[in-house]
PDB file of C-alpha atoms in Angstrom:
ATOM      1  CA  MET M  88      37.029 -25.067  -9.385  1.00  0.00           C
ATOM      2  CA  LYS M  89      37.227 -21.332  -8.934  1.00  0.00           C
ATOM      3  CA  ARG M  90      38.658 -19.676  -5.909  1.00  0.00           C
ATOM      4  CA  VAL M  91      36.621 -16.784  -4.309  1.00  0.00           C
ATOM      5  CA  SER M  92      38.081 -14.265  -1.740  1.00  0.00           C
ATOM      6  CA  ARG M  93      36.231 -13.384   1.269  1.00  0.00           C
ATOM      7  CA  ALA M  94      37.021 -10.961   4.104  1.00  0.00           C
ATOM      8  CA  LYS M  95      38.179 -13.699   6.440  1.00  0.00           C
ATOM      9  CA  GLY M  96      40.168 -15.865   3.865  1.00  0.00           C
ATOM     10  CA  VAL M  97      39.904 -17.733   0.734  1.00  0.00           C
ATOM     11  CA  VAL M  98      37.642 -20.524   0.120  1.00  0.00           C
ATOM     12  CA  SER M  99      37.193 -22.836  -2.833  1.00  0.00           C
ATOM     13  CA  VAL M 100      33.801 -22.676  -4.638  1.00  0.00           C
ATOM     14  CA  ASP M 101      32.770 -25.329  -7.308  1.00  0.00           C
ATOM     15  CA  THR M 102      30.976 -22.906  -9.621  1.00  0.00           C
ATOM     16  CA  ALA M 103      29.948 -25.701 -11.921  1.00  0.00           C
ATOM     17  CA  ALA M 104      27.996 -27.388  -8.869  1.00  0.00           C
ATOM     18  CA  ILE M 105      26.413 -24.124  -8.110  1.00  0.00           C
ATOM     19  CA  GLU M 106      25.203 -23.743 -11.813  1.00  0.00           C
ATOM     20  CA  ALA M 107      23.965 -27.132 -11.789  1.00  0.00           C
ATOM     21  CA  LEU M 108      22.029 -26.703  -8.506  1.00  0.00           C
ATOM     22  CA  ALA M 109      20.588 -23.365  -9.776  1.00  0.00           C
ATOM     23  CA  GLU M 110      19.396 -25.204 -12.994  1.00  0.00           C
ATOM     24  CA  ARG M 111      17.495 -27.608 -10.878  1.00  0.00           C
ATOM     25  CA  PHE M 112      15.877 -24.792  -8.952  1.00  0.00           C
ATOM     26  CA  TYR M 113      14.850 -23.118 -12.224  1.00  0.00           C
ATOM     27  CA  ALA M 114      13.477 -26.288 -13.673  1.00  0.00           C
ATOM     28  CA  GLN M 115      10.537 -26.158 -11.335  1.00  0.00           C
ATOM     29  CA  PRO M 116       7.482 -24.463 -12.867  1.00  0.00           C
ATOM     30  CA  LEU M 117       7.425 -20.761 -12.639  1.00  0.00           C
ATOM     31  CA  VAL M 118       4.183 -18.828 -12.093  1.00  0.00           C
ATOM     32  CA  ALA M 119       3.107 -17.291 -15.497  1.00  0.00           C
ATOM     33  CA  ARG M 120       2.683 -13.529 -15.500  1.00  0.00           C
ATOM     34  CA  PRO M 121       0.701 -11.393 -17.928  1.00  0.00           C
ATOM     35  CA  ASP M 122       2.476  -9.980 -20.965  1.00  0.00           C
ATOM     36  CA  GLY M 123       3.630  -6.482 -20.411  1.00  0.00           C
ATOM     37  CA  GLU M 124       3.478  -6.635 -16.585  1.00  0.00           C
ATOM     38  CA  LYS M 125       6.141  -4.510 -14.962  1.00  0.00           C
ATOM     39  CA  MET M 126       8.735  -6.162 -12.800  1.00  0.00           C
ATOM     40  CA  PHE M 127       8.473  -5.471  -9.117  1.00  0.00           C
ATOM     41  CA  PRO M 128      11.287  -2.974  -8.931  1.00  0.00           C
ATOM     42  CA  GLU M 129       9.825  -0.900 -11.671  1.00  0.00           C
ATOM     43  CA  MET M 130       6.425  -1.286  -9.975  1.00  0.00           C
ATOM     44  CA  CYS M 131       7.220  -0.544  -6.316  1.00  0.00           C
ATOM     45  CA  CYS M 132      10.758   0.665  -5.802  1.00  0.00           C
ATOM     46  CA  THR M 133      12.395   2.993  -8.334  1.00  0.00           C
ATOM     47  CA  LYS M 134       9.123   4.849  -8.876  1.00  0.00           C
ATOM     48  CA  PHE M 135       5.832   3.707  -7.455  1.00  0.00           C
ATOM     49  CA  ASN M 136       3.364   2.838 -10.255  1.00  0.00           C
ATOM     50  CA  ALA M 137      -0.157   2.797  -8.646  1.00  0.00           C
ATOM     51  CA  GLU M 138      -1.854   1.507 -11.746  1.00  0.00           C
ATOM     52  CA  ALA M 139       0.374  -1.363 -12.175  1.00  0.00           C
ATOM     53  CA  VAL M 140       0.309  -2.402  -8.473  1.00  0.00           C
ATOM     54  CA  LEU M 141      -3.564  -2.041  -8.477  1.00  0.00           C
ATOM     55  CA  ARG M 142      -3.750  -4.218 -11.661  1.00  0.00           C
ATOM     56  CA  LEU M 143      -1.770  -6.902  -9.865  1.00  0.00           C
ATOM     57  CA  LEU M 144      -3.666  -6.762  -6.684  1.00  0.00           C
ATOM     58  CA  LEU M 145      -7.064  -6.790  -8.230  1.00  0.00           C
ATOM     59  CA  ASP M 146      -6.212  -9.779 -10.569  1.00  0.00           C
ATOM     60  CA  PRO M 147      -7.900 -12.842  -8.965  1.00  0.00           C
ATOM     61  CA  ALA M 148      -5.302 -15.088 -10.467  1.00  0.00           C
ATOM     62  CA  PRO M 149      -2.419 -15.998  -8.066  1.00  0.00           C
ATOM     63  CA  SER M 150       1.114 -14.647  -8.523  1.00  0.00           C
ATOM     64  CA  PHE M 151       4.432 -15.887  -7.409  1.00  0.00           C
ATOM     65  CA  TYR M 152       5.321 -16.113  -3.688  1.00  0.00           C
ATOM     66  CA  GLY M 153       5.159 -12.804  -1.883  1.00  0.00           C
ATOM     67  CA  HIS M 154       4.412 -10.684  -5.123  1.00  0.00           C
ATOM     68  CA  LYS M 155       1.222  -9.482  -3.952  1.00  0.00           C
ATOM     69  CA  GLU M 156       2.057  -9.117  -0.301  1.00  0.00           C
ATOM     70  CA  ALA M 157       5.143  -6.929  -1.113  1.00  0.00           C
ATOM     71  CA  ALA M 158       3.074  -4.782  -3.441  1.00  0.00           C
ATOM     72  CA  PHE M 159       0.394  -4.259  -0.932  1.00  0.00           C
ATOM     73  CA  ALA M 160       2.961  -3.114   1.578  1.00  0.00           C
ATOM     74  CA  ALA M 161       4.182  -0.631  -1.008  1.00  0.00           C
ATOM     75  CA  LEU M 162       0.531   0.514  -1.793  1.00  0.00           C
ATOM     76  CA  LEU M 163      -0.132   1.092   1.900  1.00  0.00           C
ATOM     77  CA  SER M 164       2.822   3.369   2.342  1.00  0.00           C
ATOM     78  CA  TRP M 165       2.266   5.229  -0.840  1.00  0.00           C
ATOM     79  CA  THR M 166      -1.348   5.801   0.073  1.00  0.00           C
ATOM     80  CA  ILE M 167      -0.372   7.616   3.310  1.00  0.00           C
ATOM     81  CA  ALA M 168       2.994   9.057   2.241  1.00  0.00           C
ATOM     82  CA  PRO M 169       3.095   9.182  -1.704  1.00  0.00           C
ATOM     83  CA  GLU M 170       6.294  11.153  -1.971  1.00  0.00           C
ATOM     84  CA  ASP M 171       8.344   9.182   0.816  1.00  0.00           C
ATOM     85  CA  ASP M 172      10.361   6.595  -1.196  1.00  0.00           C
ATOM     86  CA  GLY M 173      12.384   5.784   2.076  1.00  0.00           C
ATOM     87  CA  ILE M 174       9.294   4.762   4.094  1.00  0.00           C
ATOM     88  CA  ARG M 175       7.973   2.722   1.122  1.00  0.00           C
ATOM     89  CA  LEU M 176      11.183   0.600   1.221  1.00  0.00           C
ATOM     90  CA  GLU M 177      10.794   0.380   4.938  1.00  0.00           C
ATOM     91  CA  PHE M 178       7.434  -1.269   4.438  1.00  0.00           C
ATOM     92  CA  ILE M 179       8.583  -3.356   1.598  1.00  0.00           C
ATOM     93  CA  ALA M 180      11.517  -4.664   3.686  1.00  0.00           C
ATOM     94  CA  LEU M 181       9.166  -5.600   6.606  1.00  0.00           C
ATOM     95  CA  ALA M 182       6.965  -7.511   4.108  1.00  0.00           C
ATOM     96  CA  VAL M 183       9.986  -9.345   2.755  1.00  0.00           C
ATOM     97  CA  LYS M 184      11.296 -10.281   6.213  1.00  0.00           C
ATOM     98  CA  ARG M 185       7.874 -11.754   7.209  1.00  0.00           C
ATOM     99  CA  LEU M 186       7.643 -13.596   3.967  1.00  0.00           C
ATOM    100  CA  LEU M 187      11.182 -15.201   4.424  1.00  0.00           C
ATOM    101  CA  ALA M 188      10.232 -16.025   8.024  1.00  0.00           C
ATOM    102  CA  LYS M 189       6.973 -17.672   6.797  1.00  0.00           C
ATOM    103  CA  ALA M 190       8.991 -19.660   4.134  1.00  0.00           C
ATOM    104  CA  GLU M 191      11.491 -20.745   6.792  1.00  0.00           C
ATOM    105  CA  ASP M 192       8.837 -21.932   9.141  1.00  0.00           C
ATOM    106  CA  GLN M 193       7.196 -24.076   6.412  1.00  0.00           C
ATOM    107  CA  ALA M 194      10.585 -25.494   5.561  1.00  0.00           C
ATOM    108  CA  PHE M 195      11.468 -26.350   9.067  1.00  0.00           C
ATOM    109  CA  ALA M 196       8.096 -28.082   9.444  1.00  0.00           C
ATOM    110  CA  LEU M 197       9.166 -30.443   6.737  1.00  0.00           C
ATOM    111  CA  ASP M 198      11.613 -31.987   9.092  1.00  0.00           C
ATOM    112  CA  LEU M 199      14.422 -32.113   6.549  1.00  0.00           C
ATOM    113  CA  SER M 200      17.929 -33.675   7.456  1.00  0.00           C
ATOM    114  CA  SER M 201      19.813 -30.493   8.100  1.00  0.00           C
ATOM    115  CA  PRO M 202      19.327 -26.778   8.657  1.00  0.00           C
ATOM    116  CA  LEU M 203      21.110 -26.255   5.392  1.00  0.00           C
ATOM    117  CA  HIS M 204      18.470 -28.262   3.537  1.00  0.00           C
ATOM    118  CA  ALA M 205      15.761 -26.403   5.234  1.00  0.00           C
ATOM    119  CA  ASP M 206      17.181 -23.065   4.334  1.00  0.00           C
ATOM    120  CA  LEU M 207      17.560 -24.174   0.643  1.00  0.00           C
ATOM    121  CA  ALA M 208      13.990 -25.330   0.638  1.00  0.00           C
ATOM    122  CA  ALA M 209      12.811 -22.064   2.153  1.00  0.00           C
ATOM    123  CA  ARG M 210      14.541 -19.785  -0.194  1.00  0.00           C
ATOM    124  CA  TYR M 211      14.492 -21.596  -3.503  1.00  0.00           C
ATOM    125  CA  LEU M 212      11.654 -24.006  -3.356  1.00  0.00           C
ATOM    126  CA  ILE M 213       8.988 -22.319  -1.087  1.00  0.00           C
ATOM    127  CA  ALA M 214       9.763 -18.766  -1.784  1.00  0.00           C
ATOM    128  CA  GLY M 215      11.201 -19.697  -5.247  1.00  0.00           C
ATOM    129  CA  PRO M 216      13.438 -18.131  -7.747  1.00  0.00           C
ATOM    130  CA  GLN M 217      10.900 -15.470  -8.832  1.00  0.00           C
ATOM    131  CA  PHE M 218      10.651 -14.147  -5.363  1.00  0.00           C
ATOM    132  CA  ILE M 219      14.413 -14.167  -4.889  1.00  0.00           C
ATOM    133  CA  GLU M 220      15.172 -12.410  -8.242  1.00  0.00           C
ATOM    134  CA  GLN M 221      12.325  -9.959  -8.507  1.00  0.00           C
ATOM    135  CA  ILE M 222      11.830  -8.966  -4.756  1.00  0.00           C
ATOM    136  CA  TYR M 223      14.622  -9.999  -2.450  1.00  0.00           C
ATOM    137  CA  ALA M 224      17.548  -9.348  -4.848  1.00  0.00           C
ATOM    138  CA  ALA M 225      15.755  -6.173  -6.189  1.00  0.00           C
ATOM    139  CA  ILE M 226      15.909  -4.485  -2.816  1.00  0.00           C
ATOM    140  CA  SER M 227      19.545  -5.435  -2.279  1.00  0.00           C
ATOM    141  CA  GLY M 228      18.726  -8.634  -0.046  1.00  0.00           C
ATOM    142  CA  MET M 229      20.242  -8.678   3.331  1.00  0.00           C
ATOM    143  CA  ALA M 230      22.035  -5.338   2.744  1.00  0.00           C
ATOM    144  CA  LEU M 231      18.694  -3.537   2.918  1.00  0.00           C
ATOM    145  CA  LEU M 232      17.007  -5.882   5.405  1.00  0.00           C
ATOM    146  CA  ALA M 233      19.621  -5.618   7.890  1.00  0.00           C
ATOM    147  CA  GLU M 234      18.840  -1.819   8.412  1.00  0.00           C
ATOM    148  CA  HIS M 235      15.233  -1.557   7.299  1.00  0.00           C
ATOM    149  CA  GLY M 236      11.937  -3.325   7.932  1.00  0.00           C
ATOM    150  CA  SER M 237      11.368  -2.726  11.591  1.00  0.00           C
ATOM    151  CA  PRO M 238       7.683  -2.977  12.938  1.00  0.00           C
ATOM    152  CA  ALA M 239       8.683  -0.463  15.610  1.00  0.00           C
ATOM    153  CA  ILE M 240       8.910   2.084  12.738  1.00  0.00           C
ATOM    154  CA  THR M 241       6.071   0.956  10.462  1.00  0.00           C
ATOM    155  CA  GLU M 242       3.648   0.778  13.224  1.00  0.00           C
ATOM    156  CA  ILE M 243       4.069   4.317  14.380  1.00  0.00           C
ATOM    157  CA  VAL M 244       5.456   6.324  11.442  1.00  0.00           C
ATOM    158  CA  PHE M 245       2.033   7.500  10.255  1.00  0.00           C
ATOM    159  CA  GLU M 246       0.561   8.280  13.680  1.00  0.00           C
ATOM    160  CA  VAL M 247       1.612  11.907  13.294  1.00  0.00           C
ATOM    161  CA  ASP M 248      -0.719  12.051  10.225  1.00  0.00           C
ATOM    162  CA  ARG M 249      -3.692  10.618  12.027  1.00  0.00           C
ATOM    163  CA  VAL M 250      -5.234  13.858  13.050  1.00  0.00           C
ATOM    164  CA  PRO M 251      -4.495  15.885   9.844  1.00  0.00           C
ATOM    165  CA  ILE M 252      -5.793  13.042   7.557  1.00  0.00           C
ATOM    166  CA  GLY M 253      -8.775  12.825   9.873  1.00  0.00           C
ATOM    167  CA  THR M 254      -9.508  16.501   9.256  1.00  0.00           C
ATOM    168  CA  LEU M 255      -9.139  15.997   5.467  1.00  0.00           C
ATOM    169  CA  ASN M 256     -11.745  13.249   5.747  1.00  0.00           C
ATOM    170  CA  LYS M 257     -14.107  15.575   7.450  1.00  0.00           C
ATOM    171  CA  MET M 258     -13.637  18.019   4.643  1.00  0.00           C
ATOM    172  CA  MET M 259     -14.330  15.242   2.141  1.00  0.00           C
ATOM    173  CA  THR M 260     -17.470  14.303   4.146  1.00  0.00           C
ATOM    174  CA  TYR M 261     -18.894  17.807   3.732  1.00  0.00           C
ATOM    175  CA  SER M 262     -17.821  17.830   0.173  1.00  0.00           C
ATOM    176  CA  HIS M 263     -19.709  14.602  -0.228  1.00  0.00           C
ATOM    177  CA  TYR M 264     -22.837  16.279   1.384  1.00  0.00           C
ATOM    178  CA  LEU M 265     -22.535  19.103  -1.014  1.00  0.00           C
ATOM    179  CA  ALA M 266     -22.080  16.902  -4.102  1.00  0.00           C
ATOM    180  CA  ASP M 267     -25.285  14.857  -3.296  1.00  0.00           C
ATOM    181  CA  ASP M 268     -27.508  17.830  -4.141  1.00  0.00           C
ATOM    182  CA  GLN M 269     -26.500  20.537  -6.748  1.00  0.00           C
ATOM    183  CA  ALA M 270     -28.697  22.978  -4.914  1.00  0.00           C
ATOM    184  CA  ARG M 271     -26.205  23.103  -2.080  1.00  0.00           C
ATOM    185  CA  GLY M 272     -23.519  24.564  -4.306  1.00  0.00           C
ATOM    186  CA  GLN M 273     -20.280  23.474  -5.630  1.00  0.00           C
ATOM    187  CA  PRO M 274     -17.933  21.630  -3.287  1.00  0.00           C
ATOM    188  CA  SER M 275     -14.408  22.999  -3.084  1.00  0.00           C
ATOM    189  CA  VAL M 276     -11.373  22.754  -0.900  1.00  0.00           C
ATOM    190  CA  ASN M 277     -11.849  26.325   0.534  1.00  0.00           C
ATOM    191  CA  ARG M 278     -15.565  25.696   1.214  1.00  0.00           C
ATOM    192  CA  ALA M 279     -14.814  22.413   3.010  1.00  0.00           C
ATOM    193  CA  ILE M 280     -12.193  24.203   5.228  1.00  0.00           C
ATOM    194  CA  GLU M 281     -14.714  26.949   6.001  1.00  0.00           C
ATOM    195  CA  MET M 282     -17.179  24.338   7.063  1.00  0.00           C
ATOM    196  CA  VAL M 283     -14.689  22.394   9.241  1.00  0.00           C
ATOM    197  CA  GLY M 284     -13.933  25.762  10.951  1.00  0.00           C
ATOM    198  CA  ARG M 285     -17.579  26.670  11.401  1.00  0.00           C
ATOM    199  CA  ILE M 286     -18.284  23.398  13.009  1.00  0.00           C
ATOM    200  CA  GLY M 287     -15.303  23.850  15.252  1.00  0.00           C
ATOM    201  CA  GLU M 288     -15.090  20.257  16.651  1.00  0.00           C
ATOM    202  CA  HIS M 289     -12.270  19.135  18.883  1.00  0.00           C
ATOM    203  CA  GLY M 290      -9.440  16.872  17.418  1.00  0.00           C
ATOM    204  CA  ILE M 291      -9.179  18.860  14.062  1.00  0.00           C
ATOM    205  CA  SER M 292      -5.968  20.413  12.666  1.00  0.00           C
ATOM    206  CA  SER M 293      -5.274  24.184  12.419  1.00  0.00           C
ATOM    207  CA  ARG M 294      -5.968  25.891   9.098  1.00  0.00           C
ATOM    208  CA  SER M 295      -2.203  25.952   8.293  1.00  0.00           C
ATOM    209  CA  ALA M 296      -1.819  22.285   9.108  1.00  0.00           C
ATOM    210  CA  ILE M 297      -4.896  21.545   6.997  1.00  0.00           C
ATOM    211  CA  TYR M 298      -3.194  23.184   3.918  1.00  0.00           C
ATOM    212  CA  GLY M 299       0.083  21.315   4.675  1.00  0.00           C
ATOM    213  CA  GLN M 300      -1.620  17.898   4.693  1.00  0.00           C
ATOM    214  CA  TRP M 301      -3.681  18.706   1.814  1.00  0.00           C
ATOM    215  CA  ALA M 302      -0.673  19.416  -0.313  1.00  0.00           C
ATOM    216  CA  LYS M 303       0.825  16.115   0.890  1.00  0.00           C
ATOM    217  CA  SER M 304      -2.366  13.974   0.322  1.00  0.00           C
ATOM    218  CA  LYS M 305      -4.501  15.670  -2.246  1.00  0.00           C
ATOM    219  CA  ASP M 306      -3.451  13.224  -5.071  1.00  0.00           C
ATOM    220  CA  ASN M 307      -4.469  10.347  -2.943  1.00  0.00           C
ATOM    221  CA  ILE M 308      -7.536  11.865  -1.275  1.00  0.00           C
ATOM    222  CA  ALA M 309     -10.081   9.539  -2.940  1.00  0.00           C
ATOM    223  CA  LEU M 310      -8.172   6.596  -1.580  1.00  0.00           C
ATOM    224  CA  LEU M 311      -8.001   8.072   1.869  1.00  0.00           C
ATOM    225  CA  TYR M 312     -11.718   8.932   1.985  1.00  0.00           C
ATOM    226  CA  SER M 313     -12.717   5.728   0.658  1.00  0.00           C
ATOM    227  CA  ALA M 314     -10.659   3.827   3.265  1.00  0.00           C
ATOM    228  CA  ALA M 315     -12.207   5.745   6.032  1.00  0.00           C
ATOM    229  CA  SER M 316     -15.623   4.661   4.836  1.00  0.00           C
ATOM    230  CA  ILE M 317     -15.027   0.934   5.202  1.00  0.00           C
ATOM    231  CA  LYS M 318     -15.780  -0.464   8.578  1.00  0.00           C
ATOM    232  CA  ILE M 319     -13.688  -3.256  10.098  1.00  0.00           C
ATOM    233  CA  GLY M 320     -14.833  -4.053  13.481  1.00  0.00           C
ATOM    234  CA  GLY M 321     -14.848  -1.024  15.602  1.00  0.00           C
ATOM    235  CA  ASN M 322     -12.282   0.820  13.295  1.00  0.00           C
ATOM    236  CA  THR M 323     -11.941   1.563   9.599  1.00  0.00           C
ATOM    237  CA  LEU M 324      -9.561   0.368   6.844  1.00  0.00           C
ATOM    238  CA  LEU M 325      -7.900   3.849   6.999  1.00  0.00           C
ATOM    239  CA  ASP M 326      -7.195   3.294  10.754  1.00  0.00           C
ATOM    240  CA  SER M 327      -5.546   0.061   9.751  1.00  0.00           C
ATOM    241  CA  LEU M 328      -3.413   1.698   7.072  1.00  0.00           C
ATOM    242  CA  ILE M 329      -2.308   4.419   9.386  1.00  0.00           C
ATOM    243  CA  SER M 330      -1.304   1.825  11.971  1.00  0.00           C
ATOM    244  CA  GLY M 331       0.890   0.112   9.342  1.00  0.00           C
ATOM    245  CA  GLN M 332      -1.049  -3.093   9.208  1.00  0.00           C
ATOM    246  CA  ILE M 333       0.419  -4.739   6.014  1.00  0.00           C
ATOM    247  CA  ASN M 334      -1.396  -8.108   6.223  1.00  0.00           C
ATOM    248  CA  LEU M 335      -2.839  -8.689   2.707  1.00  0.00           C
ATOM    249  CA  SER M 336      -4.595 -11.863   3.687  1.00  0.00           C
ATOM    250  CA  LYS M 337      -6.633  -9.921   6.288  1.00  0.00           C
ATOM    251  CA  TYR M 338      -7.486  -6.968   4.007  1.00  0.00           C
ATOM    252  CA  GLN M 339      -7.793  -8.716   0.614  1.00  0.00           C
ATOM    253  CA  ARG M 340     -11.440  -8.929   0.873  1.00  0.00           C
ATOM    254  CA  TYR M 341     -11.860  -5.233   1.217  1.00  0.00           C
ATOM    255  CA  LEU M 342      -9.578  -4.351  -1.787  1.00  0.00           C
ATOM    256  CA  GLN M 343     -12.070  -4.298  -4.464  1.00  0.00           C
ATOM    257  CA  THR M 344     -14.619  -2.177  -2.382  1.00  0.00           C
ATOM    258  CA  TRP M 345     -11.784   0.230  -1.416  1.00  0.00           C
ATOM    259  CA  ILE M 346     -10.763   1.075  -4.979  1.00  0.00           C
ATOM    260  CA  ALA M 347     -14.348   1.083  -6.362  1.00  0.00           C
ATOM    261  CA  ARG M 348     -15.437   3.511  -3.681  1.00  0.00           C
ATOM    262  CA  ALA M 349     -12.304   5.628  -4.398  1.00  0.00           C
ATOM    263  CA  ARG M 350     -13.332   5.811  -8.018  1.00  0.00           C
ATOM    264  CA  TYR M 351     -16.891   6.931  -6.960  1.00  0.00           C
ATOM    265  CA  VAL M 352     -15.154   9.660  -4.849  1.00  0.00           C
ATOM    266  CA  CYS M 353     -13.520  10.963  -8.047  1.00  0.00           C
ATOM    267  CA  GLU M 354     -16.640  10.782 -10.230  1.00  0.00           C
ATOM    268  CA  HIS M 355     -19.094  12.088  -7.602  1.00  0.00           C
ATOM    269  CA  ILE M 356     -17.118  14.541  -5.621  1.00  0.00           C
ATOM    270  CA  LEU M 357     -13.868  15.498  -7.138  1.00  0.00           C
ATOM    271  CA  ARG M 358     -15.223  15.939 -10.646  1.00  0.00           C
ATOM    272  CA  ARG M 359     -17.513  18.631  -9.329  1.00  0.00           C
ATOM    273  CA  MET M 360     -14.625  20.711  -7.780  1.00  0.00           C
ATOM    274  CA  PRO M 361     -13.112  23.495  -9.670  1.00  0.00           C
ATOM    275  CA  ASP M 362      -9.595  21.977  -9.640  1.00  0.00           C
ATOM    276  CA  GLU M 363      -9.628  19.619 -12.649  1.00  0.00           C
ATOM    277  CA  GLN M 364      -6.226  18.364 -12.073  1.00  0.00           C
ATOM    278  CA  LEU M 365      -7.265  17.077  -8.530  1.00  0.00           C
ATOM    279  CA  TYR M 366      -9.716  14.736 -10.260  1.00  0.00           C
ATOM    280  CA  LEU M 367      -7.340  13.665 -13.052  1.00  0.00           C
ATOM    281  CA  ASN M 368      -4.425  12.887 -10.646  1.00  0.00           C
ATOM    282  CA  ASN M 369      -6.774  10.908  -8.308  1.00  0.00           C
ATOM    283  CA  VAL M 370      -8.679   8.939 -11.097  1.00  0.00           C
ATOM    284  CA  LYS M 371      -5.673   7.928 -13.224  1.00  0.00           C
ATOM    285  CA  PRO M 372      -4.826   4.677 -11.273  1.00  0.00           C
ATOM    286  CA  LEU M 373      -8.463   3.834 -10.544  1.00  0.00           C
ATOM    287  CA  MET M 374      -9.742   3.471 -14.085  1.00  0.00           C
ATOM    288  CA  LEU M 375      -9.501  -0.310 -13.814  1.00  0.00           C
ATOM    289  CA  VAL M 376     -12.757  -0.452 -11.854  1.00  0.00           C
ATOM    290  CA  ASP M 377     -16.238   0.941 -12.029  1.00  0.00           C
ATOM    291  CA  PRO M 378     -17.310   3.313  -9.372  1.00  0.00           C
ATOM    292  CA  HIS M 379     -19.326   2.060  -6.367  1.00  0.00           C
ATOM    293  CA  ALA M 380     -21.563   4.468  -4.662  1.00  0.00           C
ATOM    294  CA  PHE M 381     -21.683   4.869  -0.909  1.00  0.00           C
ATOM    295  CA  PRO M 382     -23.304   7.465   1.334  1.00  0.00           C
ATOM    296  CA  HIS M 383     -21.405   9.823   3.481  1.00  0.00           C
ATOM    297  CA  ARG M 384     -21.368   9.018   7.332  1.00  0.00           C
ATOM    298  CA  ASP M 385     -24.154  10.249   9.512  1.00  0.00           C
ATOM    299  CA  PHE M 386     -23.788  13.731  10.973  1.00  0.00           C
ATOM    300  CA  SER M 387     -23.822  14.886  14.440  1.00  0.00           C
ATOM    301  CA  THR M 388     -26.493  17.297  15.682  1.00  0.00           C
ATOM    302  CA  LYS M 389     -23.809  20.022  15.839  1.00  0.00           C
ATOM    303  CA  GLU M 390     -22.844  19.267  12.255  1.00  0.00           C
ATOM    304  CA  LEU M 391     -26.354  19.234  11.053  1.00  0.00           C
ATOM    305  CA  GLN M 392     -27.044  22.607  12.600  1.00  0.00           C
ATOM    306  CA  ALA M 393     -23.984  24.136  11.023  1.00  0.00           C
ATOM    307  CA  LEU M 394     -24.792  22.617   7.671  1.00  0.00           C
ATOM    308  CA  ALA M 395     -28.311  24.059   7.816  1.00  0.00           C
ATOM    309  CA  SER M 396     -27.070  27.500   8.628  1.00  0.00           C
TER     310      SER M 396
END
C-alpha cells in the first residue's frame, strides 16, 4: 500500500490494485496501426504533419476511438490557419471534449450499477487505452481541456478570414480560367490580383489585405480553392471549415474529392505559375491521391466582360 499526498490531505492508494486494473484494461484487443505511423502528438500537436494526417484520414480502415476525429479537427484548423498552433490545440481540445462526452453518453446508456462504473467504462472501455494515451494524455488531459476547446471560439475564430479567403478564391478562379487555355497567357498572383481589381466587385479585400492573406494562406491555397468548389446544400465545404464545423462523420464523404481536387489545382493551375515553390509546398502532402479535374465556377456577366477585355 503506497501513500500519495494530495492538496487536501493524504490518502491511501493500493498501487497493486491499480496496476491489476490497468492490466485488465490493456488486455482488451487494441486497434492495429500501420508500421511507421506517427503517434498523434507527432502528427498533430508538436508540429502538424499534413501528409501523415491525410494518410490516416484517407485510409478506409478504421482506427482507434477518436483518432480520425481529432486528426480531422487539426486538419481543419491547419487548412485555415497553418501557422497558429494555439488555434489548432483549441480545435483538438474541442474534439476531445466531444469524444469524451459521446463515450460517457454510451456508458450511461448501459445502466451500470454506479457512476464510477460508467466513468470507467466510458474512458477505458469505450474510448479505450489508445485514445487515453495517444490523444487525451498527449494534450495534458483536463489541464488543457479546462481552459480550451470552447465552441464559442472555434465557431467564430475564422470569421475574420472569410472575406480575405473569398478574395483569394476569386483570384484562383481567374487563374483557373487562364490555365484552361494557354492562349490566355500564364496565370500568376499579380495577374490574378489585377483581374480582381479590374472586375471591382463588392465584398473583396483591399490590395494590401490580399497580399497579407496570400502570405498566410498560399501554402494551402490548393486545399482552400478545392474546398470552395464542393457544394454542400446551399454552401460549400470551405464555408463549413471557416465556421469551425469539425464533424468528421458529416464531411467524411467529401474528403477524397476535396484532396483529389486540391491535387488537380496543383497540377493544372499552380504548376503553370512562375513560383515553383508555391506548387511544391502545396502538392507535398497531396501526393497520396491522383488529381481529379473540375471546372471553375460560372462567371457573372460583369466578369465575362472584364475577362474578354
